mmCIF file of C-alpha atoms in Angstrom:
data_model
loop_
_atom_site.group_PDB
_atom_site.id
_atom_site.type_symbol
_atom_site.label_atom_id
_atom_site.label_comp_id
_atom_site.label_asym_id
_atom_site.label_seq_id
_atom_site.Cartn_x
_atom_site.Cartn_y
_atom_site.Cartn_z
ATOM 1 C CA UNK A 1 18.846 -32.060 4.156
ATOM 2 C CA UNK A 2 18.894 -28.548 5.576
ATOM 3 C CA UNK A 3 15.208 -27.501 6.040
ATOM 4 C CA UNK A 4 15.025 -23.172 5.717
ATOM 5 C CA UNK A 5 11.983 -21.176 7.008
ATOM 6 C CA UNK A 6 11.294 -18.092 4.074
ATOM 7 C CA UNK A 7 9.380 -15.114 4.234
ATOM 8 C CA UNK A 8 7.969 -12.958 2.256
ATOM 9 C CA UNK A 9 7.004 -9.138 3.186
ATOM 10 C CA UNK A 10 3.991 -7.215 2.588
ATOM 11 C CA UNK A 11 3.361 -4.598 5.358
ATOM 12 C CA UNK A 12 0.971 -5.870 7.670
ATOM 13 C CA UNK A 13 -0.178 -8.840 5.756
ATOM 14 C CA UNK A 14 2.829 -10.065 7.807
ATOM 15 C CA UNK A 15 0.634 -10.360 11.024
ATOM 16 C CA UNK A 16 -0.417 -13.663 8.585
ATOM 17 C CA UNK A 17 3.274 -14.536 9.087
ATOM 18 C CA UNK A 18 3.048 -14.374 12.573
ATOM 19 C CA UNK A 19 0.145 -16.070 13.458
ATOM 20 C CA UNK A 20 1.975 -18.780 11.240
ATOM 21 C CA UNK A 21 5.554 -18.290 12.913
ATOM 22 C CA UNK A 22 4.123 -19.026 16.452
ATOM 23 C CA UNK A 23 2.091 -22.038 15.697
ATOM 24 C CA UNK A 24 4.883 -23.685 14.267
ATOM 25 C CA UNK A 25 7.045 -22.557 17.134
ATOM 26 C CA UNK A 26 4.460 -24.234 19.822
ATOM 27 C CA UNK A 27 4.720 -27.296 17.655
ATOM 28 C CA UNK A 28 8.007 -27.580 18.581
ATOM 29 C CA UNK A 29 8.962 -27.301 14.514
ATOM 30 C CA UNK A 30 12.840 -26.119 14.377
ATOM 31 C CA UNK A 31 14.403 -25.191 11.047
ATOM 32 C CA UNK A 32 18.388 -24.802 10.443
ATOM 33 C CA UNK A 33 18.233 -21.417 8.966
ATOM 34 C CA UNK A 34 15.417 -18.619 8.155
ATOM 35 C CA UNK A 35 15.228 -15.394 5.659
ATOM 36 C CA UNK A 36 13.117 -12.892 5.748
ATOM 37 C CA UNK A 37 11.916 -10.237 3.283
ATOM 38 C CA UNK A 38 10.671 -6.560 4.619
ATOM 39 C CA UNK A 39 8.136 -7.526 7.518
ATOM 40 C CA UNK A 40 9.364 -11.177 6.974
ATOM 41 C CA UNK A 41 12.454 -10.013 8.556
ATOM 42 C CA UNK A 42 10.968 -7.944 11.137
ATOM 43 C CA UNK A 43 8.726 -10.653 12.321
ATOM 44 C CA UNK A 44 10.020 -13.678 11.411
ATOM 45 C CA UNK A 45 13.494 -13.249 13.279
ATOM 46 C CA UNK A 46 11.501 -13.576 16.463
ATOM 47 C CA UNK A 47 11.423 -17.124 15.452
ATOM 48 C CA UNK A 48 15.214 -17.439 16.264
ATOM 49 C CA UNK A 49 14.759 -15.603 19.363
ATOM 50 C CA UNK A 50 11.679 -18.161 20.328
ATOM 51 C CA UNK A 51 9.603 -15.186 21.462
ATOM 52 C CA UNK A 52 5.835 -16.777 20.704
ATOM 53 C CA UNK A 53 3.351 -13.776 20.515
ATOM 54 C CA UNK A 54 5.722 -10.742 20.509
ATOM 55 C CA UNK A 55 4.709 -9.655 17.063
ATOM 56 C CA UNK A 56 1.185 -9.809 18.010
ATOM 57 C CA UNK A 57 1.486 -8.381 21.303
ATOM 58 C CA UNK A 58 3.360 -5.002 20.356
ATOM 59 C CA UNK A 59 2.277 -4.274 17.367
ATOM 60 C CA UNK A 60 -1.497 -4.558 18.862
ATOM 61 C CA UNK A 61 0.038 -2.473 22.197
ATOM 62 C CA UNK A 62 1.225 0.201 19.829
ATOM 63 C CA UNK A 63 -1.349 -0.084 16.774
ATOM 64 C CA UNK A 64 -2.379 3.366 17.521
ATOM 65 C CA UNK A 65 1.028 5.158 18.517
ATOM 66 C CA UNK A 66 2.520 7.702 15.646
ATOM 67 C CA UNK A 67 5.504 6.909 16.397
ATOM 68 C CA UNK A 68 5.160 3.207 14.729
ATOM 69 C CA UNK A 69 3.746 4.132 11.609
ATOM 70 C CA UNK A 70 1.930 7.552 10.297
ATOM 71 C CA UNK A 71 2.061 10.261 7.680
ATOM 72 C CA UNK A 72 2.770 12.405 10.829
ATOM 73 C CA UNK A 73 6.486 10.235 11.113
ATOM 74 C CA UNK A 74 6.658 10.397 7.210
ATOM 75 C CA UNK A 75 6.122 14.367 7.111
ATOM 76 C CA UNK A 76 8.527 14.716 10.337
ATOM 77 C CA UNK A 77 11.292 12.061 9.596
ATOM 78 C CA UNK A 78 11.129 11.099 6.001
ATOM 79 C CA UNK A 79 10.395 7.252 7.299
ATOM 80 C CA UNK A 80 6.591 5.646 6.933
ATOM 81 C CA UNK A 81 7.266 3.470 9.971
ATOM 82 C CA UNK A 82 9.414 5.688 12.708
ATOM 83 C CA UNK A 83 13.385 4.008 12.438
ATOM 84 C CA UNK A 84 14.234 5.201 16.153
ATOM 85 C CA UNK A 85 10.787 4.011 17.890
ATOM 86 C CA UNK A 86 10.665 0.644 15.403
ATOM 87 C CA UNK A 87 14.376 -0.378 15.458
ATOM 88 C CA UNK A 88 15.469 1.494 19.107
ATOM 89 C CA UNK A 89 13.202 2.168 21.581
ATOM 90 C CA UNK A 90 11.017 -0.725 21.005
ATOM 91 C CA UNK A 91 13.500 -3.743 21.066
ATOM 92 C CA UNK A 92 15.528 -2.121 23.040
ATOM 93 C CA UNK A 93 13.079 -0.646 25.825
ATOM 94 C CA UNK A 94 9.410 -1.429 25.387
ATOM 95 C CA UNK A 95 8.793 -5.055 24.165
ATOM 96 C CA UNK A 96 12.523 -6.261 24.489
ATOM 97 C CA UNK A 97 13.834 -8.567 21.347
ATOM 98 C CA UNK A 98 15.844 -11.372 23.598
ATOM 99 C CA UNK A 99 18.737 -11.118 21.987
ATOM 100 C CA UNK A 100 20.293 -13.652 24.412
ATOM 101 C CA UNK A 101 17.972 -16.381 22.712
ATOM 102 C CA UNK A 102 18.590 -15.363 19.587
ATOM 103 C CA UNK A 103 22.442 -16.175 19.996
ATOM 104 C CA UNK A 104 22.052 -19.256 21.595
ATOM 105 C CA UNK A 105 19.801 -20.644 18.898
ATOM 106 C CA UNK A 106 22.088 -22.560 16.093
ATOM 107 C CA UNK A 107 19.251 -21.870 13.948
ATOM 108 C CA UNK A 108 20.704 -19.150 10.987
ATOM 109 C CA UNK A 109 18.984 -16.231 10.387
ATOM 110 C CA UNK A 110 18.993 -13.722 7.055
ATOM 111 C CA UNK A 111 17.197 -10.957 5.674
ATOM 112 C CA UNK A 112 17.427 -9.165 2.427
ATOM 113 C CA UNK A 113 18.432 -5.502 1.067
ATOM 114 C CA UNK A 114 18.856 -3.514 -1.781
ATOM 115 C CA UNK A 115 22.123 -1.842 -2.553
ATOM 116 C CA UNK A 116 20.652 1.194 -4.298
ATOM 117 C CA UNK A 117 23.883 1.808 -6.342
ATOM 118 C CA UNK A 118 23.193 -1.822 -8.366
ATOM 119 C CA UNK A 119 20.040 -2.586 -7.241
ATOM 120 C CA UNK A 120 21.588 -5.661 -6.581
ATOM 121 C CA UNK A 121 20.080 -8.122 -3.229
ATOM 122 C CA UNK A 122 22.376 -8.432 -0.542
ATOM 123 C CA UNK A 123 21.839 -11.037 2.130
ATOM 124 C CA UNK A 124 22.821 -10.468 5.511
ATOM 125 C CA UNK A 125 23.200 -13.073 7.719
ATOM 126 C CA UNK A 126 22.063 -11.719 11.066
ATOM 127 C CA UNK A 127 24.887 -12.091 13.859
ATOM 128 C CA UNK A 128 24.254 -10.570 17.532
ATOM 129 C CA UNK A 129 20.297 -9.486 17.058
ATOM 130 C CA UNK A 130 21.720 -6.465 18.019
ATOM 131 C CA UNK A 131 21.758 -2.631 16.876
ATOM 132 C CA UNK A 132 24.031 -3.954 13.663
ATOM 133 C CA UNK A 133 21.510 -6.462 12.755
ATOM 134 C CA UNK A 134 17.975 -4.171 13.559
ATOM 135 C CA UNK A 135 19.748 -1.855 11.034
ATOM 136 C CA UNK A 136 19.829 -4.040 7.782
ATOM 137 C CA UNK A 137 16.486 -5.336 9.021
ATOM 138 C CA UNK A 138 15.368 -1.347 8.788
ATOM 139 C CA UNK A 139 16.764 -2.061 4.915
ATOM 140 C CA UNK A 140 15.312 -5.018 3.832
ATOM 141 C CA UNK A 141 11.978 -2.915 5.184
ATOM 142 C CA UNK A 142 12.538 0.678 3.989
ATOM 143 C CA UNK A 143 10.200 1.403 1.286
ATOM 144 C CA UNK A 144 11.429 4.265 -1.145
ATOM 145 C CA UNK A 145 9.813 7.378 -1.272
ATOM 146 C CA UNK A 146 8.438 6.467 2.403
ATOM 147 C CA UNK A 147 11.833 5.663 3.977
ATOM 148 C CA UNK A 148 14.889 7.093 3.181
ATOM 149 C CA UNK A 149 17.453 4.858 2.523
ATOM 150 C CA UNK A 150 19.151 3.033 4.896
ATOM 151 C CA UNK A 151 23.208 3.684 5.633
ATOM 152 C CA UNK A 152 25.598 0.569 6.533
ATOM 153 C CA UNK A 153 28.996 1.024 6.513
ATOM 154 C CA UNK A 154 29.598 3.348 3.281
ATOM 155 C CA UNK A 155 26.607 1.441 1.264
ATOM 156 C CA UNK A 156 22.931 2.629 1.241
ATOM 157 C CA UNK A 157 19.992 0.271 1.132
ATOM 158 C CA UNK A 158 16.757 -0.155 0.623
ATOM 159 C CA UNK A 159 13.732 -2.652 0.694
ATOM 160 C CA UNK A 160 14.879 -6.071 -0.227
ATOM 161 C CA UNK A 161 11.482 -6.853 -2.141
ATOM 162 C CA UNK A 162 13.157 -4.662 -5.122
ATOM 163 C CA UNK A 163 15.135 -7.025 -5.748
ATOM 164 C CA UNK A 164 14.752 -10.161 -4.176
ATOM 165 C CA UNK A 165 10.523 -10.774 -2.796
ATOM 166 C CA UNK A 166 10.942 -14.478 -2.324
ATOM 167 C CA UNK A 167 14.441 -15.325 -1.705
ATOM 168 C CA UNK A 168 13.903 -19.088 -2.238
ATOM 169 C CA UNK A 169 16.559 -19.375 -5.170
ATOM 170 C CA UNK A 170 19.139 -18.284 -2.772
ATOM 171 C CA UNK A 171 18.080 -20.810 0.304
ATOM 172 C CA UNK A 172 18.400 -23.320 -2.562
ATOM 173 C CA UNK A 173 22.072 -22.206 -3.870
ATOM 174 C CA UNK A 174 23.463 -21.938 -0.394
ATOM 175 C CA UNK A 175 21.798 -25.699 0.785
ATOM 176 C CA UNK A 176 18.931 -25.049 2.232
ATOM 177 C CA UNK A 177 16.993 -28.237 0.283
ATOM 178 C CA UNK A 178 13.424 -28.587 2.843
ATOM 179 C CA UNK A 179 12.113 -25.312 2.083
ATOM 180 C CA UNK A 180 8.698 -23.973 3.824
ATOM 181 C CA UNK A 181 7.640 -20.889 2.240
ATOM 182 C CA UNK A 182 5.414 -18.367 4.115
ATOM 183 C CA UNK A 183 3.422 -16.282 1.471
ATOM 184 C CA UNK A 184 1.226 -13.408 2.097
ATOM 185 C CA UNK A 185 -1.347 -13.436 -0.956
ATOM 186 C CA UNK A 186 -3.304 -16.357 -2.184
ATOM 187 C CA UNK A 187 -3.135 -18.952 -4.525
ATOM 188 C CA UNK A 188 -4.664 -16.798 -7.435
ATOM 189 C CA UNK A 189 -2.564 -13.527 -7.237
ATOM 190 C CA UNK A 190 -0.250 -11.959 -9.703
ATOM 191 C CA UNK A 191 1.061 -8.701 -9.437
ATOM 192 C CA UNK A 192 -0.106 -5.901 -11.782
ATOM 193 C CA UNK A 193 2.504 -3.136 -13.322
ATOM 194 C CA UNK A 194 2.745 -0.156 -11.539
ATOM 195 C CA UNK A 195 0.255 2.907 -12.441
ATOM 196 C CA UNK A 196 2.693 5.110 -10.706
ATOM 197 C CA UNK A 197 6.173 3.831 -12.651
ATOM 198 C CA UNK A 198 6.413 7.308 -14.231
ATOM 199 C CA UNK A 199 6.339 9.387 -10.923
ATOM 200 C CA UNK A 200 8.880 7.099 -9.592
ATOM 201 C CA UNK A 201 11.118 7.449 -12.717
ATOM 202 C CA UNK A 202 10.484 11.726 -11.360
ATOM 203 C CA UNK A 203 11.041 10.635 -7.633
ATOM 204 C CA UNK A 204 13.714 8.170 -8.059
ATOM 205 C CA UNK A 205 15.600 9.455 -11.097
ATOM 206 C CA UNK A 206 18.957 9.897 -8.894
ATOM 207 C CA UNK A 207 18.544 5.867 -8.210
ATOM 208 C CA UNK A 208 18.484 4.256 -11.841
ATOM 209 C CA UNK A 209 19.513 1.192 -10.422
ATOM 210 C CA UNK A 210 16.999 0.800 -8.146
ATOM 211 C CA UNK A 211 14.200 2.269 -11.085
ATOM 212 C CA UNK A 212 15.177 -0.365 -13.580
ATOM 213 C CA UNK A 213 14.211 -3.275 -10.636
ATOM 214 C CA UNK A 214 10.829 -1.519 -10.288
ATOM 215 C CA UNK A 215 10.312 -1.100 -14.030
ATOM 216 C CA UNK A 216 10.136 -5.218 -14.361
ATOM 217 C CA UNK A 217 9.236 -5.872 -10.688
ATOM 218 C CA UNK A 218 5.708 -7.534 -11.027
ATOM 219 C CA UNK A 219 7.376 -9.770 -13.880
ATOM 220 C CA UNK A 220 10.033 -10.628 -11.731
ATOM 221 C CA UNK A 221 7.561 -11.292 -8.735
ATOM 222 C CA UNK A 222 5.201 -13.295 -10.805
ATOM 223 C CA UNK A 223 7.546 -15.151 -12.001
ATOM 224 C CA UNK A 224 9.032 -16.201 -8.497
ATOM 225 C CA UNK A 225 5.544 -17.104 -7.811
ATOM 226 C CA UNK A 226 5.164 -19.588 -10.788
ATOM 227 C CA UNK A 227 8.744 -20.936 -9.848
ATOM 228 C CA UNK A 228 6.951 -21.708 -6.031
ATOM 229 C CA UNK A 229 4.175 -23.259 -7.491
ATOM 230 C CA UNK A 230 5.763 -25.706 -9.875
ATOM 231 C CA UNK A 231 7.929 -26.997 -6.836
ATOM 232 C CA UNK A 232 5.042 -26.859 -4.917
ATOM 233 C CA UNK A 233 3.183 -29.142 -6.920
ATOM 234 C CA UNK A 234 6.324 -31.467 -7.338
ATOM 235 C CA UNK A 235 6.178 -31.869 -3.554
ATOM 236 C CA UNK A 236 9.540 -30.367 -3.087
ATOM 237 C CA UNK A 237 9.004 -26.925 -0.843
ATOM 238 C CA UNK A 238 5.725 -26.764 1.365
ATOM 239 C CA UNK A 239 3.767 -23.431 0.880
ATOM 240 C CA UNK A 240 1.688 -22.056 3.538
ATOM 241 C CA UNK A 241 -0.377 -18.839 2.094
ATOM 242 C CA UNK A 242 -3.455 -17.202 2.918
ATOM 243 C CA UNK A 243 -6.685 -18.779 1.557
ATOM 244 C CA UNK A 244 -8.366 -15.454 0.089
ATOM 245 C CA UNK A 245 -7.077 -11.463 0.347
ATOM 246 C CA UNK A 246 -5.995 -10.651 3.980
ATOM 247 C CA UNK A 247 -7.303 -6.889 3.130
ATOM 248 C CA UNK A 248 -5.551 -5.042 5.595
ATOM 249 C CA UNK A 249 -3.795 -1.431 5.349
ATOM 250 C CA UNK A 250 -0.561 -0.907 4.852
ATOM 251 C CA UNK A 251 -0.857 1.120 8.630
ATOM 252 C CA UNK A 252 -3.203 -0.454 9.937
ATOM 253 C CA UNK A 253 -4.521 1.004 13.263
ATOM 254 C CA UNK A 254 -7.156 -1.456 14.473
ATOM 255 C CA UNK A 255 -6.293 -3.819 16.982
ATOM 256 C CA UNK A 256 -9.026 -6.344 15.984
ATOM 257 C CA UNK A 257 -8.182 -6.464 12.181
ATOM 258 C CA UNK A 258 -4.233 -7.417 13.596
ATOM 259 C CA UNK A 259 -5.637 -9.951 15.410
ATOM 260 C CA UNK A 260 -7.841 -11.375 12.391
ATOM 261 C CA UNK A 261 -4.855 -11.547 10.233
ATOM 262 C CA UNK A 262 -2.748 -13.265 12.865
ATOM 263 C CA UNK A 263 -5.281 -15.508 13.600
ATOM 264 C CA UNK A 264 -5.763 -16.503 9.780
ATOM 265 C CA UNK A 265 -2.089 -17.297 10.021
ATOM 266 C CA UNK A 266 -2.587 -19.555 12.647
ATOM 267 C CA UNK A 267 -5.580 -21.387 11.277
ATOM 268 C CA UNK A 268 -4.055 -22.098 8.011
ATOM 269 C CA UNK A 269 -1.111 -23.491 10.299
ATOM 270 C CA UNK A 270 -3.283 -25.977 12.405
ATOM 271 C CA UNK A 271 -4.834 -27.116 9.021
ATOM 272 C CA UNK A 272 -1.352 -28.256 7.900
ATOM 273 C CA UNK A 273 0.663 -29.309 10.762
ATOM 274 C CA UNK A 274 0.847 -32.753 10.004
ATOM 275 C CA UNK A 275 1.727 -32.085 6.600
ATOM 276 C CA UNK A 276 4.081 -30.153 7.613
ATOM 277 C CA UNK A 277 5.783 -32.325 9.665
ATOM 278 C CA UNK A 278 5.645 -35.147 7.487
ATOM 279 C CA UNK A 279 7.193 -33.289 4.991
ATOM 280 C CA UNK A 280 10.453 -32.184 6.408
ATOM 281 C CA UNK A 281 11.115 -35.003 8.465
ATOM 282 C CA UNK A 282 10.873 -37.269 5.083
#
């Protein structure tokens, strides 16, 4: 059986994801393909390119810098998180993504987007690690109204958590049958409806597509959730989420709450290696 790697986003409540992303890399654990979702693209394609720490190390190096996430960006560029300094500069200059490693590694590697014309999910398979690929990883991470949308080829996109949060469905249609499954809230958490639908429908009213995903997207989230759990429970994906709320901002500037989020990542890791193991190699 294939065994797939899946992430889910959720800002920095992905520093969870990497603190669980490197522990299972030191233990040696190798999958045959991974997906990410939003900042479980970002992060977790680091585990194809076998960089342990990166994640933690840069985005602790630049918690503080403007130019990786502020209003200031937002107000000056229309993005949240700043596209040139997050998907140029910093790859490609100032914590370098090996994209050597990440082509050598037979392990397959896809993130999800948002064609805003359908709102339909479009997985990319990354190729090179390259400037093609950091672009559809921008996508799959661009929220809207604080990014603007992304443009590949003649197609725009936008966050792949519109449409697609966990993409487990899709590991499981294309083969992928040992399935673990990073999440980023606990156990006990459902999504609520948004308050702030009807200033989106005033925002977003020249994307209907992409409104009518957000109109039904804590259903549709909650309902990938209870589709987890039941396979969880059947002992047929292994789920590795946080034991309480990580309750950490969205920009979060303080080096030591990073590090407490990674590090709960790694803990619940350690807890479960074994497990872990045993599962995919039975």
């Amino acid at each position: 059986m294939r065994k797939g790697l899946i992430m889910e986003g959720g800002a920095m409540r992905g520093m969870f994801t990497a603190g669980v992303i490197d522990t299972l890399m030191k233990a040696n654990i190798k999958f045959d393909g991974g997906i990410g979702v939003s900042a479980g693209a970002a992060f977790g394609c680091n585990y194809k390119s076998n960089q342990i720490g990166r994640v933690l190390r840069y985005n602790v190096k630049y918690a503080g810098d403007p130019r990786l996430a502020s209003w200031q960006s937002w107000l000056k560029t229309g993005d949240l998180y700043g596209a040139d300094f997050c998907y140029r500069e910093l790859p490609v200059e100032l914590d370098v993504f090996d994209t050597a490693a990440f082509q050598k590694n037979p392990m397959d590697f896809w993130c999800v987007a948002t064609d805003i014309n359908n709102g339909e999910a479009i997985y990319h398979k990354l190729n090179l690690g390259k400037e093609a690929d950091l672009q559809w990883i921008r996508a799959s991470s661009s929220i809207p109204v604080f990014a603007k949308p992304v443009q590949i080829g003649n197609r725009y996109y936008w966050d792949g958590g519109i449409s697609d949060s966990i993409p487990i469905k899709f590991f499981e249609k294309i083969g992928y049958q040992k399935n673990v499954v990073v999440l980023t809230q606990p156990l006990d958490y459902r999504k609520e409806k948004s308050k702030v639908y009807p200033a989106l429908e005033l925002v977003l009213h020249h994307y209907p597509a992409v409104l009518e995903k957000l109109k039904t997207r804590a259903e549709d989230y909650n309902n990938v959730l209870d589709y987890i759990r039941k396979k969880e429970v059947q002992g047929k994906i292994f789920v590795i989420r946080p034991p309480y709320s990580l309750d950490i901002g969205t920009m979060e500037k303080d080096p030591q709450e990073l590090k407490r989020v990674y590090n709960i990542g790694v803990k619940e890791t350690k807890k479960n290696l074994l497990k872990i193991k045993a599962y995919l190699e039975n």
